XYZ file of C-alpha atoms in Angstrom:
500
model
C 0.618 5.441 7.609
C 4.418 5.321 7.379
C 6.215 8.628 7.684
C 9.758 9.309 6.599
C 11.682 12.048 8.423
C 14.883 13.868 7.617
C 17.283 15.162 10.245
C 15.761 18.277 11.779
C 18.508 20.496 10.386
C 17.419 19.734 6.814
C 13.698 20.537 7.198
C 12.362 23.447 5.183
C 10.515 24.831 8.205
C 8.573 28.036 8.738
C 8.308 29.998 11.944
C 4.892 30.517 13.522
C 3.659 31.891 16.806
C 4.113 28.771 18.895
C 7.204 27.283 17.281
C 8.152 25.649 13.989
C 5.665 24.815 11.234
C 6.343 21.813 9.019
C 5.110 21.070 5.515
C 3.550 17.599 5.755
C 2.513 15.579 2.717
C 0.024 12.745 3.276
C -0.069 10.122 0.533
C -2.563 7.420 -0.414
C -0.374 5.034 -2.475
C -1.184 3.749 -5.980
C -2.948 0.443 -6.594
C -0.029 -0.764 -8.692
C 3.235 -1.754 -6.983
C 5.015 -2.193 -10.306
C 7.545 0.534 -11.190
C 6.011 0.570 -14.655
C 2.410 -0.068 -13.607
C -0.132 2.709 -13.707
C -2.837 3.375 -11.177
C -5.191 3.766 -14.129
C -5.475 -0.013 -14.253
C -8.494 0.166 -11.974
C -11.380 -2.236 -12.327
C -14.758 -1.649 -10.664
C -13.628 -3.287 -7.418
C -10.701 -0.874 -7.217
C -12.529 2.417 -7.219
C -11.534 5.166 -4.819
C -15.051 6.567 -4.502
C -14.827 8.323 -1.131
C -12.326 10.700 0.502
C -9.900 9.299 3.120
C -11.684 10.784 6.114
C -9.016 9.609 8.563
C -6.424 11.745 6.807
C -8.827 14.676 7.017
C -8.910 14.310 10.804
C -5.136 13.961 10.887
C -4.647 17.128 8.829
C -7.038 19.060 11.081
C -5.118 18.149 14.245
C -1.791 18.923 12.576
C -3.207 22.314 11.643
C -4.033 22.983 15.294
C -0.336 22.420 16.017
C 0.659 24.908 13.330
C 1.737 22.377 10.702
C 0.473 22.465 7.132
C -0.769 19.228 5.567
C -1.432 18.444 1.915
C -2.695 15.281 0.215
C -1.740 13.240 -2.820
C -4.359 10.532 -3.356
C -2.710 8.410 -6.027
C -5.695 6.057 -6.172
C -8.210 8.823 -6.811
C -5.904 10.429 -9.373
C -4.981 7.028 -10.873
C -1.243 7.619 -10.596
C 1.447 4.961 -10.804
C 4.567 4.790 -8.614
C 6.756 7.047 -10.839
C 4.034 9.681 -11.204
C 3.375 9.651 -7.464
C 7.059 10.141 -6.665
C 7.204 13.072 -9.085
C 4.092 14.589 -7.508
C 5.642 14.237 -4.038
C 8.904 15.848 -5.098
C 7.019 18.748 -6.674
C 5.474 19.524 -3.266
C 8.927 19.734 -1.585
C 7.600 18.406 1.745
C 9.483 18.349 5.019
C 8.058 14.934 5.838
C 5.909 12.350 4.061
C 3.225 10.101 5.539
C 2.132 7.054 3.528
C -1.074 5.168 4.296
C -0.756 1.389 4.406
C -3.511 -1.222 4.120
C -2.781 -4.938 4.298
C -4.084 -5.816 0.840
C -2.045 -3.030 -0.764
C 1.008 -3.095 1.486
C 3.290 -3.936 -1.459
C 2.175 -0.688 -3.088
C 3.063 1.301 0.045
C 6.427 -0.450 0.290
C 7.193 0.139 -3.382
C 6.333 3.812 -3.098
C 8.495 4.257 0.011
C 11.445 2.516 -1.686
C 11.122 4.610 -4.845
C 10.831 7.784 -2.805
C 13.853 6.877 -0.689
C 15.920 6.320 -3.847
C 14.914 9.756 -5.104
C 15.186 11.604 -1.775
C 17.640 9.817 0.559
C 17.163 12.266 3.448
C 13.403 12.705 3.311
C 11.746 11.325 6.477
C 9.036 8.732 5.772
C 6.273 7.725 8.192
C 3.624 5.028 7.720
C 0.277 4.622 9.393
C -3.101 3.031 8.859
C -4.795 -0.314 9.567
C -1.784 -2.442 8.593
C 0.498 -0.278 10.721
C -1.720 -0.885 13.744
C -1.367 -4.652 13.463
C 2.135 -5.024 12.023
C 4.136 -1.948 12.995
C 7.431 -3.732 13.656
C 7.073 -5.906 10.544
C 6.829 -2.775 8.403
C 10.245 -1.569 9.529
C 11.698 -5.055 9.043
C 10.211 -5.493 5.573
C 10.672 -1.957 4.267
C 14.035 -0.356 5.145
C 12.930 2.881 3.466
C 10.556 3.670 6.329
C 11.772 5.651 9.337
C 8.713 5.801 11.598
C 5.476 3.887 12.050
C 2.490 5.360 13.900
C 0.040 2.594 14.933
C -3.532 3.175 16.005
C -5.254 6.549 15.992
C -2.461 8.777 14.771
C -3.770 12.331 15.215
C -2.112 13.300 18.497
C 0.853 10.947 18.122
C 1.781 12.276 14.702
C 1.370 15.866 15.856
C 3.591 15.194 18.877
C 6.179 13.572 16.629
C 6.267 16.602 14.325
C 6.506 18.970 17.284
C 9.363 16.896 18.666
C 11.285 16.788 15.395
C 10.758 20.467 14.681
C 11.875 21.365 18.198
C 15.005 19.226 18.068
C 13.853 16.956 20.905
C 14.376 13.224 21.303
C 11.819 11.151 19.393
C 11.861 8.632 22.239
C 9.807 11.162 24.230
C 6.802 10.596 21.937
C 4.394 7.839 23.019
C 3.022 5.438 20.422
C 5.690 5.283 17.712
C 7.962 2.581 16.319
C 11.190 3.786 14.758
C 14.840 3.145 13.936
C 17.178 5.219 16.128
C 19.868 6.441 13.759
C 18.412 3.985 11.227
C 19.627 1.091 13.348
C 17.689 -1.476 15.382
C 13.933 -1.131 15.774
C 12.673 0.603 18.923
C 9.185 1.318 20.223
C 7.871 3.801 22.749
C 4.988 2.980 25.134
C 1.598 2.814 23.365
C -0.426 5.980 23.022
C -3.996 6.044 24.290
C -7.015 6.231 22.028
C -8.895 9.498 21.659
C -11.375 8.984 24.472
C -13.622 11.999 23.810
C -14.267 12.317 20.084
C -15.893 15.725 20.561
C -12.426 17.094 21.378
C -11.256 16.425 17.817
C -11.644 19.149 15.195
C -13.821 18.338 12.227
C -11.935 16.896 9.223
C -9.958 19.387 7.131
C -11.987 18.965 3.947
C -9.843 21.428 2.007
C -7.434 18.489 1.897
C -9.700 16.672 -0.565
C -10.085 19.434 -3.137
C -8.984 18.528 -6.648
C -9.496 14.775 -6.203
C -12.248 13.068 -8.246
C -14.212 11.377 -5.460
C -17.481 9.864 -6.671
C -19.659 7.525 -4.565
C -20.636 4.157 -6.010
C -23.922 4.059 -7.970
C -25.994 2.829 -5.038
C -24.252 4.929 -2.372
C -25.897 8.267 -3.094
C -28.778 9.959 -4.910
C -27.838 13.615 -4.645
C -24.629 15.433 -5.495
C -22.399 16.576 -4.031
C -22.154 13.880 -1.356
C -19.531 13.258 1.299
C -18.789 11.009 4.270
C -19.129 11.617 8.012
C -18.240 9.407 10.971
C -20.080 9.692 14.273
C -18.121 6.958 16.055
C -14.910 4.959 16.183
C -14.493 1.304 16.970
C -17.215 -1.304 16.762
C -19.808 -1.903 19.494
C -19.850 -5.627 18.652
C -16.106 -6.131 18.025
C -16.272 -9.931 17.866
C -16.430 -10.822 14.162
C -13.494 -13.150 13.664
C -12.773 -12.072 10.083
C -12.298 -8.406 11.074
C -9.483 -6.510 12.810
C -12.053 -5.034 15.185
C -12.793 -8.551 16.412
C -9.220 -9.196 17.518
C -6.603 -7.645 19.750
C -6.174 -4.711 17.367
C -9.757 -3.506 17.703
C -10.354 -0.031 19.112
C -12.875 0.601 21.905
C -16.238 1.935 20.812
C -16.749 5.681 21.301
C -19.293 8.094 19.844
C -19.518 11.815 19.274
C -22.395 13.699 20.838
C -25.413 14.346 18.601
C -24.763 18.090 19.007
C -21.199 17.743 17.709
C -22.335 15.782 14.661
C -25.065 18.323 13.884
C -22.467 21.103 14.043
C -20.462 19.344 11.324
C -23.547 18.685 9.194
C -24.530 22.340 9.438
C -21.085 23.339 8.131
C -21.200 20.771 5.325
C -24.603 21.935 4.111
C -24.525 25.684 4.630
C -20.858 26.468 4.018
C -19.677 23.722 1.653
C -22.905 22.979 -0.195
C -23.096 19.212 0.344
C -26.587 17.819 -0.186
C -26.056 14.242 0.977
C -24.085 12.513 3.726
C -22.869 8.918 3.790
C -22.390 7.944 7.436
C -19.322 5.719 7.397
C -19.584 4.262 10.914
C -19.182 0.481 11.117
C -22.619 0.548 12.760
C -24.600 3.770 12.897
C -27.692 2.022 14.263
C -26.628 1.803 17.906
C -28.343 3.342 20.951
C -31.905 4.311 20.113
C -31.782 7.224 22.565
C -28.744 8.730 20.772
C -30.448 8.322 17.404
C -33.677 9.938 18.618
C -31.753 12.949 19.938
C -29.751 13.219 16.707
C -32.874 13.074 14.549
C -34.660 15.660 16.705
C -31.744 18.076 16.300
C -31.473 17.385 12.579
C -35.184 18.054 12.063
C -34.846 21.320 13.959
C -32.007 22.508 11.679
C -34.014 21.988 8.456
C -30.825 21.350 6.464
C -32.454 19.517 3.546
C -29.890 16.695 3.763
C -30.444 13.141 2.623
C -28.277 10.472 4.210
C -27.354 6.788 4.303
C -26.128 4.507 7.086
C -24.618 1.114 7.850
C -26.134 -1.119 10.503
C -26.335 -4.581 12.023
C -29.450 -6.705 11.770
C -29.410 -7.380 15.528
C -29.265 -3.730 16.637
C -32.047 -2.195 14.534
C -35.688 -1.965 15.563
C -38.874 -0.923 13.760
C -39.042 2.361 15.687
C -35.376 3.176 15.027
C -35.695 2.608 11.287
C -38.934 4.594 11.115
C -37.235 7.463 12.970
C -34.169 7.754 10.739
C -36.329 7.463 7.618
C -38.503 10.345 8.822
C -35.396 12.530 9.198
C -33.954 12.039 5.730
C -32.247 8.641 5.764
C -33.249 6.655 2.688
C -30.686 3.836 2.487
C -29.213 1.305 4.918
C -26.419 -1.224 4.411
C -26.665 -4.556 6.265
C -24.042 -7.301 6.404
C -25.764 -10.698 6.235
C -22.520 -12.619 5.504
C -23.979 -16.144 5.140
C -27.193 -18.112 4.871
C -25.754 -20.874 7.076
C -26.167 -20.605 10.874
C -23.052 -22.725 11.460
C -20.898 -20.328 9.431
C -22.369 -17.301 11.198
C -21.380 -18.987 14.452
C -17.903 -19.775 13.101
C -17.196 -16.114 12.301
C -18.910 -14.995 15.538
C -21.138 -12.583 13.669
C -23.650 -12.663 16.501
C -26.725 -12.679 14.270
C -29.363 -15.182 13.193
C -31.173 -15.704 9.909
C -34.408 -14.649 11.573
C -32.844 -11.359 12.671
C -31.790 -10.746 9.069
C -35.314 -11.435 7.851
C -36.779 -9.110 10.477
C -34.333 -6.280 9.768
C -35.132 -6.410 6.049
C -38.877 -6.442 6.718
C -38.639 -3.500 9.135
C -36.453 -1.488 6.739
C -38.932 -2.083 3.927
C -41.806 -1.024 6.165
C -39.904 2.197 6.921
C -39.507 2.829 3.192
C -35.725 2.477 3.260
C -33.683 1.334 0.304
C -31.581 -1.653 1.398
C -28.051 -2.653 0.439
C -26.694 -5.979 1.635
C -23.654 -8.218 1.433
C -22.765 -11.904 1.621
C -19.400 -13.670 1.729
C -18.639 -16.950 0.003
C -15.823 -19.457 0.551
C -15.549 -18.973 4.305
C -13.400 -21.565 6.120
C -15.348 -24.809 6.306
C -17.833 -23.792 3.626
C -18.902 -26.305 0.990
C -20.574 -25.673 -2.379
C -23.790 -26.985 -0.821
C -23.542 -24.303 1.871
C -22.963 -21.702 -0.828
C -26.198 -22.807 -2.472
C -28.037 -22.237 0.822
C -26.577 -18.727 0.979
C -27.755 -17.944 -2.565
C -31.251 -19.188 -1.748
C -31.357 -17.133 1.437
C -30.171 -14.016 -0.412
C -32.910 -14.462 -3.004
C -35.448 -14.745 -0.195
C -34.645 -11.236 1.056
C -36.333 -8.160 -0.450
C -33.154 -6.114 -0.800
C -32.462 -3.479 -3.454
C -28.739 -4.019 -3.978
C -26.724 -7.077 -2.974
C -22.971 -7.569 -3.118
C -21.501 -11.068 -3.228
C -17.780 -11.361 -2.567
C -15.273 -14.061 -1.673
C -13.770 -14.313 1.796
C -10.218 -12.963 2.098
C -7.909 -13.725 5.008
C -6.851 -10.538 6.754
C -3.497 -11.007 8.460
C -3.756 -10.843 12.226
C -7.507 -11.474 12.457
C -8.820 -14.161 14.849
C -9.952 -16.444 12.015
C -6.587 -16.494 10.236
C -5.128 -19.652 11.809
C -8.283 -21.722 11.331
C -8.647 -20.522 7.761
C -5.125 -21.670 6.945
C -5.871 -25.078 8.476
C -9.065 -25.523 6.455
C -8.001 -24.137 3.100
C -5.229 -22.572 1.070
C -4.247 -19.092 -0.018
C -4.079 -18.348 -3.728
C -1.299 -15.865 -4.388
C -2.395 -12.719 -6.163
C 0.035 -10.013 -7.200
C -0.856 -6.662 -5.668
C -1.419 -5.284 -9.178
C -4.120 -7.910 -9.706
C -5.684 -7.946 -6.226
C -9.374 -7.227 -6.221
C -11.908 -7.812 -3.457
C -14.095 -9.708 -5.929
C -11.390 -12.163 -7.052
C -10.879 -15.199 -4.756
C -7.613 -15.273 -2.818
C -8.578 -18.133 -0.462
C -9.912 -21.598 -1.305
C -11.564 -23.789 1.390
C -10.763 -27.502 1.245
C -14.220 -28.370 -0.129
C -13.637 -26.300 -3.282
C -11.610 -27.417 -6.288
C -10.079 -24.002 -6.858
C -10.722 -20.272 -7.261
C -12.505 -20.893 -10.560
C -15.288 -22.760 -8.764
C -15.712 -19.885 -6.302
C -15.811 -17.368 -9.154
C -18.536 -19.380 -10.863
C -20.577 -19.459 -7.638
C -20.241 -15.677 -7.349
C -21.475 -15.234 -10.917
C -24.351 -17.610 -10.219
C -25.297 -15.617 -7.112
C -25.388 -12.348 -9.064
C -27.386 -13.897 -11.906
C -29.983 -15.486 -9.689
C -30.397 -12.506 -7.380
C -30.691 -9.748 -9.977
C -32.621 -11.690 -12.638
C -35.417 -12.906 -10.347
C -38.862 -11.821 -11.554
C -39.640 -10.572 -8.040
C -36.501 -8.424 -8.017
C -37.250 -7.012 -11.468
C -40.794 -6.110 -10.380
C -39.411 -4.419 -7.263
C -36.862 -2.487 -9.316
C -39.488 -1.324 -11.804
C -41.776 -0.175 -8.996
C -38.934 1.731 -7.303
C -37.781 3.155 -10.634
C -40.818 5.412 -10.956
C -38.420 8.008 -9.534
C -35.954 8.905 -12.349
C -33.066 9.350 -9.896
C -33.667 5.868 -8.501
C -33.985 4.470 -12.030
C -30.606 5.951 -12.908
C -29.040 4.410 -9.807
C -30.573 1.008 -10.563
C -29.212 1.064 -14.113
C -25.756 2.221 -13.033
C -25.646 -0.307 -10.207
C -26.851 -3.130 -12.457
C -24.068 -2.420 -14.956
C -21.508 -2.061 -12.160
C -22.356 -5.350 -10.464
C -22.732 -7.131 -13.811
C -19.119 -6.254 -14.536
C -18.093 -7.558 -11.117
C -20.024 -10.763 -11.688
C -18.096 -11.495 -14.870
C -14.694 -9.954 -14.237
C -13.321 -13.233 -12.901
C -13.580 -14.610 -16.426
C -11.495 -11.717 -17.740
C -9.164 -11.602 -14.738
C-alpha cells in the first residue's frame, strides 16, 4: 500500500485519550488506469469476489492506536479513476493508503497521480505485495507517493501515524521508505514480521460493509460467506513462480486453534456468517493442529460449512476425513503441470503420483475438489501442454481452472523465463489472468496458448465421465446451481481470448 501524508499541521485530527486520532482512508484502486476508463469494464477474470482481509487487519490495529480507518474498494464498487478520486475527497481523510499489486501497479500509480493533482498536500502511502518487492522503485516511478510500507504493515503503519500525529521524526519508524522533504529516497531499518499472530486483533469487518463481495460460483454453497486466515507465509516457500519462493517470502506462522475458533464464533453468532473460506496458502499443514482445531469446532456446534486450500504432498487420508467430518466440503489443490520436468523446473515439490493420491483421498472423504493447472511455463512445448491436458482429464476433480503462466517481477523464475520466451505487452486496462502475457520459445504466439486453454476447458468439462460425475453430484439443488454457474463462468473464460 502507498500512503500519502500531509504536513502534520494540516491534518484534520481529533483528540483522544492517548493522543491524536487520524482519519485514515484505505483504497483498493480501480482495474482501469485510464483517466476515462471505468472499473465497470470487468470480465470474469477481474472479479473482486472477496474482501481485502489484509486491510481488515490493518484497520483493526490502527483502531487499537486510536485512529479511524475507512475503505474505498474501487474494484468491488467498479469505480474508475475519476470516481475514486471524488469518493476519496468526499471522505476528507487525513492520510490515504493505496494498495498496490504488480499486475495492477499502473492503476495504483494513476490513482496516486490523479489524487495528488486534486489534493497537493494530502499524504499518500502505498503498501501491498508489490511494495514488499519494489518499495524504492515505487517512489522512483510514482512521484505522487510519499511513503511506502513494505511487508506486514499493521504495526509499521500504526507507528507511522502515531509519529506523524505526534510531530516526531518519521526516520524513527522502522520499516518505511520515504522522501524526506520530498527529496531523495530514504529507508529506515526493516521492521520485523508479526511473530505471534495471536497478538493481532481480528479483522475489522465493519470496514467491508457496503461493498458487494460475492464468492465465485464454486467457492461457496451457503450465504453469507466470508474469508478467514489461520496463517501467514507458506510452509513450502520454494515455488519459483511465486513471491513466497524468493527473497520476499515471509516466514510461516500460524494462529492457535483456540484463537481461530474465537473468530469463527464471532463470525457465526454475532455477524451471522454461515460459511468460511479459509484463505491460507496451505491450510492442510500439521495434522495435530488440524485435529485440535476440528475438535474445538465440533464442540462449539456453530453450524458452519467451510473450504480450504492445500498441497497434494501435505494431505493424508486421515486429515481429509477429519476436516470433512467437521464441516469442510471443498478443497483447492494446485497441480500446475502434468509434466514432471516442469514441476521440477518450478520447484513445486510434488509428483504426479502425489496428485493422484490426493484426489483419490479427497474423493474418499466426500470432498468437492477444485484444481488448477498452468500452461506456457518456461521451456514448455505444445506437446507438453497436451500431456497436461491428458493428466487433468485423468483426475476426478469437480472444478478445474486452466490459466497461462505470467511472470511476476522479482520471482526466482523471472530471469530464466525471459531467457526462454518473450513477454507480450498488455495494457493494464486489458490485463486478465486468463489472457497470455508470456510466450515460451516453442509457441508461435499468444493465440496458440489461448487455443490450448480453450481446448483444455472443452476436453475437461465435456468428458462423459465428468458429465456423469456432475449429474450424480447435482442431486443436491445447491450443488446443481453451483455447477451451472461455474460451467457458465469457466465457459466464458475459455472463450474470452477470442473476444479479447
